GROMACS .gro file of C-alpha atoms in nm:
model
  257
    1UNK     CA    1  -7.339  -4.634 -13.145
    2UNK     CA    2  -7.468  -4.283 -13.059
    3UNK     CA    3  -7.116  -4.169 -12.970
    4UNK     CA    4  -6.967  -4.291 -13.301
    5UNK     CA    5  -7.255  -4.139 -13.495
    6UNK     CA    6  -7.198  -3.804 -13.325
    7UNK     CA    7  -6.829  -3.801 -13.415
    8UNK     CA    8  -6.906  -3.868 -13.781
    9UNK     CA    9  -7.163  -3.588 -13.800
   10UNK     CA   10  -7.148  -3.309 -13.542
   11UNK     CA   11  -7.468  -3.143 -13.656
   12UNK     CA   12  -7.670  -3.463 -13.653
   13UNK     CA   13  -7.512  -3.562 -13.320
   14UNK     CA   14  -7.617  -3.236 -13.152
   15UNK     CA   15  -7.966  -3.268 -13.295
   16UNK     CA   16  -7.995  -3.627 -13.175
   17UNK     CA   17  -7.876  -3.531 -12.826
   18UNK     CA   18  -8.135  -3.255 -12.811
   19UNK     CA   19  -8.410  -3.494 -12.916
   20UNK     CA   20  -8.300  -3.747 -12.652
   21UNK     CA   21  -8.301  -3.475 -12.386
   22UNK     CA   22  -8.654  -3.370 -12.480
   23UNK     CA   23  -8.774  -3.732 -12.479
   24UNK     CA   24  -8.615  -3.803 -12.138
   25UNK     CA   25  -8.755  -3.485 -11.987
   26UNK     CA   26  -9.099  -3.567 -12.124
   27UNK     CA   27  -9.083  -3.918 -11.986
   28UNK     CA   28  -8.984  -3.790 -11.643
   29UNK     CA   29  -9.263  -3.533 -11.644
   30UNK     CA   30  -9.516  -3.796 -11.755
   31UNK     CA   31  -9.402  -4.039 -11.487
   32UNK     CA   32  -9.469  -3.779 -11.216
   33UNK     CA   33  -9.825  -3.703 -11.327
   34UNK     CA   34 -10.052  -3.828 -11.053
   35UNK     CA   35  -9.758  -3.993 -10.879
   36UNK     CA   36  -9.590  -3.908 -10.550
   37UNK     CA   37  -9.363  -3.610 -10.523
   38UNK     CA   38  -8.998  -3.663 -10.437
   39UNK     CA   39  -9.073  -3.565 -10.076
   40UNK     CA   40  -9.366  -3.805 -10.059
   41UNK     CA   41  -9.160  -4.086 -10.208
   42UNK     CA   42  -8.882  -4.022  -9.958
   43UNK     CA   43  -9.138  -4.017  -9.677
   44UNK     CA   44  -9.278  -4.354  -9.779
   45UNK     CA   45  -8.925  -4.489  -9.812
   46UNK     CA   46  -8.829  -4.369  -9.466
   47UNK     CA   47  -9.142  -4.528  -9.319
   48UNK     CA   48  -9.051  -4.861  -9.480
   49UNK     CA   49  -8.692  -4.833  -9.358
   50UNK     CA   50  -8.811  -4.748  -9.006
   51UNK     CA   51  -9.046  -5.047  -9.010
   52UNK     CA   52  -8.770  -5.280  -9.123
   53UNK     CA   53  -8.520  -5.145  -8.870
   54UNK     CA   54  -8.736  -5.159  -8.556
   55UNK     CA   55  -8.869  -5.503  -8.457
   56UNK     CA   56  -9.219  -5.494  -8.311
   57UNK     CA   57  -9.337  -5.695  -8.011
   58UNK     CA   58  -9.602  -5.952  -8.105
   59UNK     CA   59  -9.769  -5.951  -7.763
   60UNK     CA   60 -10.095  -5.758  -7.731
   61UNK     CA   61 -10.030  -5.399  -7.632
   62UNK     CA   62 -10.206  -5.252  -7.332
   63UNK     CA   63  -9.962  -5.009  -7.171
   64UNK     CA   64  -9.936  -4.640  -7.260
   65UNK     CA   65  -9.623  -4.474  -7.394
   66UNK     CA   66  -9.700  -4.180  -7.164
   67UNK     CA   67  -9.576  -4.214  -6.805
   68UNK     CA   68  -9.797  -4.151  -6.508
   69UNK     CA   69 -10.176  -4.135  -6.499
   70UNK     CA   70 -10.253  -4.195  -6.864
   71UNK     CA   71 -10.518  -4.334  -7.100
   72UNK     CA   72 -10.510  -4.448  -7.463
   73UNK     CA   73 -10.819  -4.354  -7.663
   74UNK     CA   74 -10.895  -4.588  -7.955
   75UNK     CA   75 -11.163  -4.541  -8.220
   76UNK     CA   76 -11.283  -4.840  -8.427
   77UNK     CA   77 -11.464  -4.933  -8.750
   78UNK     CA   78 -11.424  -4.614  -8.955
   79UNK     CA   79 -11.352  -4.396  -9.124
   80UNK     CA   80 -11.710  -4.280  -9.169
   81UNK     CA   81 -11.797  -3.961  -9.362
   82UNK     CA   82 -12.054  -3.853  -9.102
   83UNK     CA   83 -11.904  -3.955  -8.769
   84UNK     CA   84 -11.526  -3.946  -8.814
   85UNK     CA   85 -11.517  -3.566  -8.869
   86UNK     CA   86 -11.732  -3.517  -8.558
   87UNK     CA   87 -11.504  -3.740  -8.350
   88UNK     CA   88 -11.202  -3.552  -8.483
   89UNK     CA   89 -11.362  -3.222  -8.379
   90UNK     CA   90 -11.417  -3.346  -8.022
   91UNK     CA   91 -11.062  -3.478  -7.994
   92UNK     CA   92 -10.926  -3.147  -8.122
   93UNK     CA   93 -11.142  -2.953  -7.874
   94UNK     CA   94 -10.975  -3.129  -7.581
   95UNK     CA   95 -10.632  -3.170  -7.742
   96UNK     CA   96 -10.649  -3.551  -7.726
   97UNK     CA   97 -10.471  -3.784  -7.967
   98UNK     CA   98 -10.616  -4.125  -8.047
   99UNK     CA   99 -10.557  -4.443  -8.247
  100UNK     CA  100 -10.805  -4.497  -8.531
  101UNK     CA  101 -10.856  -4.867  -8.608
  102UNK     CA  102 -10.979  -4.863  -8.968
  103UNK     CA  103 -11.155  -5.112  -9.191
  104UNK     CA  104 -10.957  -5.144  -9.515
  105UNK     CA  105 -11.240  -5.077  -9.767
  106UNK     CA  106 -11.366  -4.787  -9.555
  107UNK     CA  107 -11.021  -4.628  -9.570
  108UNK     CA  108 -11.003  -4.694  -9.943
  109UNK     CA  109 -11.342  -4.527  -9.994
  110UNK     CA  110 -11.256  -4.219  -9.783
  111UNK     CA  111 -10.886  -4.135  -9.829
  112UNK     CA  112 -10.954  -3.770  -9.746
  113UNK     CA  113 -11.064  -3.873  -9.396
  114UNK     CA  114 -10.763  -4.100  -9.347
  115UNK     CA  115 -10.534  -3.811  -9.438
  116UNK     CA  116 -10.721  -3.581  -9.196
  117UNK     CA  117 -10.670  -3.832  -8.916
  118UNK     CA  118 -10.296  -3.845  -8.986
  119UNK     CA  119 -10.265  -3.468  -9.031
  120UNK     CA  120 -10.424  -3.415  -8.688
  121UNK     CA  121 -10.152  -3.623  -8.523
  122UNK     CA  122 -10.350  -3.939  -8.460
  123UNK     CA  123 -10.221  -4.290  -8.536
  124UNK     CA  124 -10.349  -4.566  -8.762
  125UNK     CA  125 -10.448  -4.922  -8.683
  126UNK     CA  126 -10.536  -5.211  -8.916
  127UNK     CA  127 -10.881  -5.352  -8.834
  128UNK     CA  128 -10.890  -5.598  -9.129
  129UNK     CA  129 -11.083  -5.600  -9.455
  130UNK     CA  130 -11.410  -5.760  -9.350
  131UNK     CA  131 -11.427  -5.715  -8.970
  132UNK     CA  132 -11.483  -6.087  -8.923
  133UNK     CA  133 -11.509  -6.150  -8.549
  134UNK     CA  134 -11.442  -6.520  -8.614
  135UNK     CA  135 -11.096  -6.445  -8.755
  136UNK     CA  136 -10.940  -6.684  -8.507
  137UNK     CA  137 -11.142  -6.972  -8.656
  138UNK     CA  138 -11.021  -6.904  -9.010
  139UNK     CA  139 -10.718  -7.054  -9.190
  140UNK     CA  140 -10.389  -6.867  -9.186
  141UNK     CA  141 -10.420  -6.777  -9.554
  142UNK     CA  142 -10.747  -6.596  -9.477
  143UNK     CA  143 -10.599  -6.415  -9.178
  144UNK     CA  144 -10.303  -6.304  -9.388
  145UNK     CA  145 -10.524  -6.170  -9.665
  146UNK     CA  146 -10.748  -5.983  -9.421
  147UNK     CA  147 -10.460  -5.821  -9.234
  148UNK     CA  148 -10.213  -5.742  -9.512
  149UNK     CA  149 -10.469  -5.625  -9.768
  150UNK     CA  150 -10.620  -5.387  -9.512
  151UNK     CA  151 -10.275  -5.254  -9.423
  152UNK     CA  152 -10.207  -5.176  -9.789
  153UNK     CA  153 -10.545  -5.008  -9.833
  154UNK     CA  154 -10.503  -4.788  -9.526
  155UNK     CA  155 -10.145  -4.687  -9.601
  156UNK     CA  156 -10.232  -4.604  -9.962
  157UNK     CA  157 -10.528  -4.394  -9.848
  158UNK     CA  158 -10.305  -4.221  -9.596
  159UNK     CA  159 -10.049  -4.128  -9.861
  160UNK     CA  160  -9.791  -4.366  -9.716
  161UNK     CA  161  -9.825  -4.298  -9.344
  162UNK     CA  162  -9.746  -4.610  -9.143
  163UNK     CA  163 -10.012  -4.829  -8.987
  164UNK     CA  164  -9.859  -4.887  -8.643
  165UNK     CA  165 -10.109  -5.125  -8.483
  166UNK     CA  166 -10.331  -5.423  -8.563
  167UNK     CA  167 -10.655  -5.490  -8.376
  168UNK     CA  168 -10.836  -5.816  -8.441
  169UNK     CA  169 -11.215  -5.773  -8.480
  170UNK     CA  170 -11.377  -5.867  -8.152
  171UNK     CA  171 -11.032  -5.939  -8.011
  172UNK     CA  172 -11.007  -6.260  -8.220
  173UNK     CA  173 -10.627  -6.275  -8.220
  174UNK     CA  174 -10.426  -6.588  -8.293
  175UNK     CA  175 -10.054  -6.648  -8.237
  176UNK     CA  176 -10.019  -6.647  -8.616
  177UNK     CA  177 -10.203  -6.317  -8.668
  178UNK     CA  178 -10.009  -6.147  -8.390
  179UNK     CA  179  -9.674  -6.255  -8.535
  180UNK     CA  180  -9.781  -6.166  -8.888
  181UNK     CA  181  -9.884  -5.817  -8.780
  182UNK     CA  182  -9.563  -5.764  -8.582
  183UNK     CA  183  -9.351  -5.887  -8.875
  184UNK     CA  184  -9.516  -5.616  -9.085
  185UNK     CA  185  -9.455  -5.338  -8.834
  186UNK     CA  186  -9.788  -5.346  -8.649
  187UNK     CA  187  -9.816  -5.402  -8.274
  188UNK     CA  188 -10.122  -5.611  -8.181
  189UNK     CA  189 -10.358  -5.382  -7.991
  190UNK     CA  190 -10.611  -5.482  -7.728
  191UNK     CA  191 -10.836  -5.278  -7.500
  192UNK     CA  192 -10.907  -5.263  -7.128
  193UNK     CA  193 -11.218  -5.047  -7.105
  194UNK     CA  194 -11.507  -5.108  -7.345
  195UNK     CA  195 -11.743  -4.811  -7.364
  196UNK     CA  196 -12.017  -5.037  -7.510
  197UNK     CA  197 -12.109  -4.750  -7.743
  198UNK     CA  198 -12.183  -5.003  -8.019
  199UNK     CA  199 -12.470  -5.150  -7.817
  200UNK     CA  200 -12.689  -4.849  -7.875
  201UNK     CA  201 -12.735  -4.739  -7.514
  202UNK     CA  202 -12.791  -4.384  -7.403
  203UNK     CA  203 -12.514  -4.129  -7.366
  204UNK     CA  204 -12.559  -4.157  -6.989
  205UNK     CA  205 -12.515  -4.534  -7.005
  206UNK     CA  206 -12.194  -4.507  -7.210
  207UNK     CA  207 -12.060  -4.245  -6.973
  208UNK     CA  208 -12.151  -4.456  -6.669
  209UNK     CA  209 -11.988  -4.765  -6.817
  210UNK     CA  210 -11.656  -4.591  -6.874
  211UNK     CA  211 -11.657  -4.413  -6.539
  212UNK     CA  212 -11.741  -4.737  -6.365
  213UNK     CA  213 -11.467  -4.938  -6.534
  214UNK     CA  214 -11.188  -4.684  -6.492
  215UNK     CA  215 -11.115  -4.757  -6.124
  216UNK     CA  216 -11.095  -5.132  -6.188
  217UNK     CA  217 -10.918  -5.122  -6.523
  218UNK     CA  218 -10.639  -5.367  -6.601
  219UNK     CA  219 -10.479  -5.123  -6.843
  220UNK     CA  220 -10.521  -4.778  -6.997
  221UNK     CA  221 -10.676  -4.846  -7.339
  222UNK     CA  222 -11.036  -4.731  -7.392
  223UNK     CA  223 -11.251  -4.847  -7.686
  224UNK     CA  224 -11.496  -4.628  -7.880
  225UNK     CA  225 -11.634  -4.644  -8.238
  226UNK     CA  226 -11.673  -4.397  -8.524
  227UNK     CA  227 -11.816  -4.649  -8.775
  228UNK     CA  228 -12.067  -4.929  -8.806
  229UNK     CA  229 -12.381  -4.728  -8.737
  230UNK     CA  230 -12.515  -4.409  -8.582
  231UNK     CA  231 -12.238  -4.281  -8.353
  232UNK     CA  232 -12.405  -3.964  -8.229
  233UNK     CA  233 -12.403  -4.109  -7.877
  234UNK     CA  234 -12.029  -4.176  -7.906
  235UNK     CA  235 -11.967  -3.815  -8.006
  236UNK     CA  236 -12.178  -3.685  -7.718
  237UNK     CA  237 -12.021  -3.921  -7.464
  238UNK     CA  238 -11.668  -3.825  -7.573
  239UNK     CA  239 -11.769  -3.462  -7.527
  240UNK     CA  240 -11.854  -3.543  -7.165
  241UNK     CA  241 -11.590  -3.804  -7.082
  242UNK     CA  242 -11.274  -3.639  -7.215
  243UNK     CA  243 -11.297  -3.323  -6.999
  244UNK     CA  244 -11.403  -3.537  -6.703
  245UNK     CA  245 -11.098  -3.764  -6.752
  246UNK     CA  246 -10.875  -3.457  -6.764
  247UNK     CA  247 -11.036  -3.325  -6.444
  248UNK     CA  248 -10.945  -3.659  -6.279
  249UNK     CA  249 -10.580  -3.603  -6.364
  250UNK     CA  250 -10.558  -3.833  -6.666
  251UNK     CA  251 -10.338  -3.751  -6.964
  252UNK     CA  252 -10.352  -3.921  -7.302
  253UNK     CA  253 -10.087  -4.122  -7.480
  254UNK     CA  254 -10.055  -4.392  -7.743
  255UNK     CA  255 -10.032  -4.767  -7.685
  256UNK     CA  256  -9.671  -4.871  -7.632
  257UNK     CA  257  -9.509  -5.029  -7.934
   0.00000   0.00000   0.00000
C-alpha cells in the first residue's frame, strides 16, 4: 500500500518515508533506554550459547582446575554490603580468586557488589533463594524454584555473567537438584575444608581449624562466609591464612567444571 501511494504522489511518498524513518529511529532509541547495550546483549547471548554447548557434570565438584598443589577458596551467603567489600580487598591483596556462593535475594538487593565480584575475576555460585538447609527434604517443585529463581536473580544482578556452580545450603543435595543444576549450566559444588567461621569462634580458632584440616583434606575446596552475620573474624582469618597457604606452596584455582 505504501509503495503504491508513493508512486501516485512523490511528494507525499517522500514525506511519509521521512515520518516512518523518524518513528522507527525513535522506537529504537526508546527501546535502548535502560536496556542492555549491543555488546552486553551479545555477551549474554554468548554466555547462553556456551552454557547450551558445554554439558556440565552433575556429580559434586571437589577437584581444582589448577594442577599441582592447589586450593579452591569459596565464600558463602553474601553478598553483604559490609563484609563482601572487605573480603574482596583481602583476596585482591594476595591475588587470590574465589567462588562466591550467593543467596538470590542478597544478589538482587546488591547488584553493585555482584558486578564487583565478577569484575575482579571471581566466579559465581547459586546458593538458592532461602538458604533452606532441609532442601533435600523438600519436593522437587520447591527445589526447582529455589535453584532456578536464585540463578536468574544472580545473573541479572551480575549483568548477565554466568553462574557456574550450585551449592546446596548445608550440603543438602539430591540427585534431582544436582541434575537440575547441571542441566542449567551449574556444576554442583561441595567443600572439603570447613573453616567453621560461621560458628563465631576466635580468629585463632578459625585459623587453627583450617591449618589442622589441610593435611588430612579429601579435596582442595575451602569454605568461608561473607554473609549471615558479623564476618570480621573471617576477614581477619583470611588475612592470616592466605599468605600462610602461599608460603606452604599452595596456589589457587577454581573448582573443576
